[in-house]
GROMACS .gro file of C-alpha atoms in nm:
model
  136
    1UNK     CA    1  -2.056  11.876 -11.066
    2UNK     CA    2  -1.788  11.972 -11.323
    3UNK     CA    3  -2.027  12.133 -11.568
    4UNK     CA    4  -2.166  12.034 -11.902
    5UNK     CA    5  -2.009  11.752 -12.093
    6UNK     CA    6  -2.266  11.704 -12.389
    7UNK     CA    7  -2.558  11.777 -12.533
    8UNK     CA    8  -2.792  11.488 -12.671
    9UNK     CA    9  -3.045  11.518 -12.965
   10UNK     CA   10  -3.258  11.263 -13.042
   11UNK     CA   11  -3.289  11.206 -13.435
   12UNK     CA   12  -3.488  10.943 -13.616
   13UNK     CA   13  -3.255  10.948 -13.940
   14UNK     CA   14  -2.886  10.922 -13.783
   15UNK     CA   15  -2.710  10.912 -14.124
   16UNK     CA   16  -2.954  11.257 -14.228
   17UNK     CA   17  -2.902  11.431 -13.941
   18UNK     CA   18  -2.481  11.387 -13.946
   19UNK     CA   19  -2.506  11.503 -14.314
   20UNK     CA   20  -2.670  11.805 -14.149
   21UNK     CA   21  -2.442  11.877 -13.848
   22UNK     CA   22  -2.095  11.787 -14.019
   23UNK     CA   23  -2.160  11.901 -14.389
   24UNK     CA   24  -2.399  12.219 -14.328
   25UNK     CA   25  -2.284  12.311 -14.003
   26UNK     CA   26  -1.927  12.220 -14.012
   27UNK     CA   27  -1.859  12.038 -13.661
   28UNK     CA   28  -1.618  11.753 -13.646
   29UNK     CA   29  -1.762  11.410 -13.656
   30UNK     CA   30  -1.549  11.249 -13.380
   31UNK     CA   31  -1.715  10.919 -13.403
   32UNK     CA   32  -2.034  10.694 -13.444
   33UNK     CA   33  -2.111  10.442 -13.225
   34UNK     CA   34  -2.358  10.168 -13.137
   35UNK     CA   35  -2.467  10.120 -12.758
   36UNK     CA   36  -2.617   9.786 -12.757
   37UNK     CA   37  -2.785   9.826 -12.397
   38UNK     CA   38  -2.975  10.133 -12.509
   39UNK     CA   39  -3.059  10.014 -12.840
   40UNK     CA   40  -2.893  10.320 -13.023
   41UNK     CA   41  -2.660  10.471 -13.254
   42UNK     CA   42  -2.474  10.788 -13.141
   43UNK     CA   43  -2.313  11.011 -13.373
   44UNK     CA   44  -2.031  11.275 -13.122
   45UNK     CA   45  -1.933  11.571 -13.249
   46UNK     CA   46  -1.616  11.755 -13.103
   47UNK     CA   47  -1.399  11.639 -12.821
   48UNK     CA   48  -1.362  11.709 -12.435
   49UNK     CA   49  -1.661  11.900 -12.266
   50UNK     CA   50  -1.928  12.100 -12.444
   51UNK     CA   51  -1.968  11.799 -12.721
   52UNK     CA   52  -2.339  11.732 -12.921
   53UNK     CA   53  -2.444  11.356 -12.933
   54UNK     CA   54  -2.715  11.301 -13.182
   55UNK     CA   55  -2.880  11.014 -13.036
   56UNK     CA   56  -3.105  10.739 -13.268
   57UNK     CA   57  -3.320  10.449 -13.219
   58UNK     CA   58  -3.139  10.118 -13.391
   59UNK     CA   59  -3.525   9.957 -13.367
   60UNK     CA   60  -3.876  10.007 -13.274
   61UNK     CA   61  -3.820   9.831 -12.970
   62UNK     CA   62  -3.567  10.081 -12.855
   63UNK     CA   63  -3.692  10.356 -12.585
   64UNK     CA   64  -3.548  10.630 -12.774
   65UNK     CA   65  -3.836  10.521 -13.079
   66UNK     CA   66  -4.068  10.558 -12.857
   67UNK     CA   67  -3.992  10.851 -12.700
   68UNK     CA   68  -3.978  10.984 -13.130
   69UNK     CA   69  -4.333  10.883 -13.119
   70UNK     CA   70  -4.442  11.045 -12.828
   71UNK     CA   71  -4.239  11.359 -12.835
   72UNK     CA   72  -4.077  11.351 -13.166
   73UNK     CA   73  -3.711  11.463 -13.262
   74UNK     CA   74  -3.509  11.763 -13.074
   75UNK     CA   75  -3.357  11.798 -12.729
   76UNK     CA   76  -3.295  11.485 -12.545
   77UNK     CA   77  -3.075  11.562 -12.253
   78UNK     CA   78  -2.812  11.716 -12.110
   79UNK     CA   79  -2.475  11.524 -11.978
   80UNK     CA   80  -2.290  11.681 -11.674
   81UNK     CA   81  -1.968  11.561 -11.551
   82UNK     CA   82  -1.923  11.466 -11.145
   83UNK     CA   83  -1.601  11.297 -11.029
   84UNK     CA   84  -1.769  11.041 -10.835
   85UNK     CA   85  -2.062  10.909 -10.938
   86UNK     CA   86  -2.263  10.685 -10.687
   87UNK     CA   87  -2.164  10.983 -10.417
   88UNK     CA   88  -2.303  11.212 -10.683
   89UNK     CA   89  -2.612  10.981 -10.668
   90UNK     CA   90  -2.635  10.974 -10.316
   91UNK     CA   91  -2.596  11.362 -10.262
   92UNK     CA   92  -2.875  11.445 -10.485
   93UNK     CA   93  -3.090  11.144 -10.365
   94UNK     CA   94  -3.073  11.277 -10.047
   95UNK     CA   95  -3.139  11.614 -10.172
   96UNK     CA   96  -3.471  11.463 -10.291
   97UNK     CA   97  -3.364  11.466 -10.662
   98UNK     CA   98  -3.594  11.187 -10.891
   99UNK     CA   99  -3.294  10.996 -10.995
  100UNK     CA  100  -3.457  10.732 -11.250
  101UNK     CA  101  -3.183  10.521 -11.178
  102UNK     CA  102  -3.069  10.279 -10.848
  103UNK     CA  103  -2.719  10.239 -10.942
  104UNK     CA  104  -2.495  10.372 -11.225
  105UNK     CA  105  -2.566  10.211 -11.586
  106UNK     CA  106  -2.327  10.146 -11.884
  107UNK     CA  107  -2.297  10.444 -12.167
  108UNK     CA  108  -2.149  10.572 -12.417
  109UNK     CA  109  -1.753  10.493 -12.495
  110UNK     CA  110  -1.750  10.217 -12.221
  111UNK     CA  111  -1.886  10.497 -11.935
  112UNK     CA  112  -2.063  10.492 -11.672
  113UNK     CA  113  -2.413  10.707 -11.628
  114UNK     CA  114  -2.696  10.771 -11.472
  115UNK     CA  115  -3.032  10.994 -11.512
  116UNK     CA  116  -3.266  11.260 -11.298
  117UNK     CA  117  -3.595  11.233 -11.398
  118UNK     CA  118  -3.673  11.595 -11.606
  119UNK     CA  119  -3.945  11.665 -11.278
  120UNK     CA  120  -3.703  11.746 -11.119
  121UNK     CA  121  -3.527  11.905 -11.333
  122UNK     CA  122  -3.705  12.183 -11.457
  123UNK     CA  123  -3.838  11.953 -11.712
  124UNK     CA  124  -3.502  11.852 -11.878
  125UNK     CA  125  -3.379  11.499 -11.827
  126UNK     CA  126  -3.039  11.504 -11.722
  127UNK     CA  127  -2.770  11.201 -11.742
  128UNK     CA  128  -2.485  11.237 -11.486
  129UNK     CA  129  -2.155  11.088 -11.627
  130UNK     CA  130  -1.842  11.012 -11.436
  131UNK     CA  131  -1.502  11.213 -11.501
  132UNK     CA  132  -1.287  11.007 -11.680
  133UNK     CA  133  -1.450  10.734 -11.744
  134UNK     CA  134  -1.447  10.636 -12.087
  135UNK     CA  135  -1.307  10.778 -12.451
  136UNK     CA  136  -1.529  11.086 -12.482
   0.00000   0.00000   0.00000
């Protein structure tokens, strides 16, 4: 692992919530972007490692309204960085890590990702993201 690359937030009001971060924080909107196989909008803010992604449903067919609903807005998960990974994926499979997915998944900025279930994770779902891969 390289260490943290972002932090997501899930929002329900994308446009609100980038107001909030960019106009009353002051952080950098970098970009917004829609991620058509996750049915969501993502606002970045900042560049390289250590960036927030506020995260938003584009439907109410979209996981991410449902998990609004269940859990409502706030801390979504955290990204880390590995160089490689399906051998990332395979090390912590065989570690016994809940990976909730088979095989690495489009994301964000044309990437490539893939989760741990938050069991085994000390309840925090975490996305694993390839190095270089991608513009953010």
């Amino acid at each position: 692992m390289n260490g943290l690359d972002h932090v997501a937030i899930l929002v329900s009001d994308l446009d609100a919530a980038v107001k909030l971060y960019r106009d009353v924080y002051g952080l950098e909107l970098a970009e917004i972007e829609e991620v058509p196989t996750e049915k969501v909008r993502v606002a970045i803010f900042g560049h390289g490692t250590g960036r927030i992604e506020l995260v938003s449903p584009t439907g109410p067919d979209s996981p991410m309204a449902k998990a609004i609903e269940k859990r409502g807005e706030g801390l979504h998960h955290v990204c880390l960085e590995v160089p490689d990974l399906p051998k990332a994926m395979a090390d912590l499979k065989a570690k016994g890590a809940p990976l909730l997915d088979e095989k690495p998944r489009p994301g964000a900025g044309g990437t490539q990702v893939a989760f741990v279930h938050p069991k085994g994770s000390n309840g925090v779902l975490v996305e694993l993201k390839q190095a270089g891969s991608g513009s953010h």
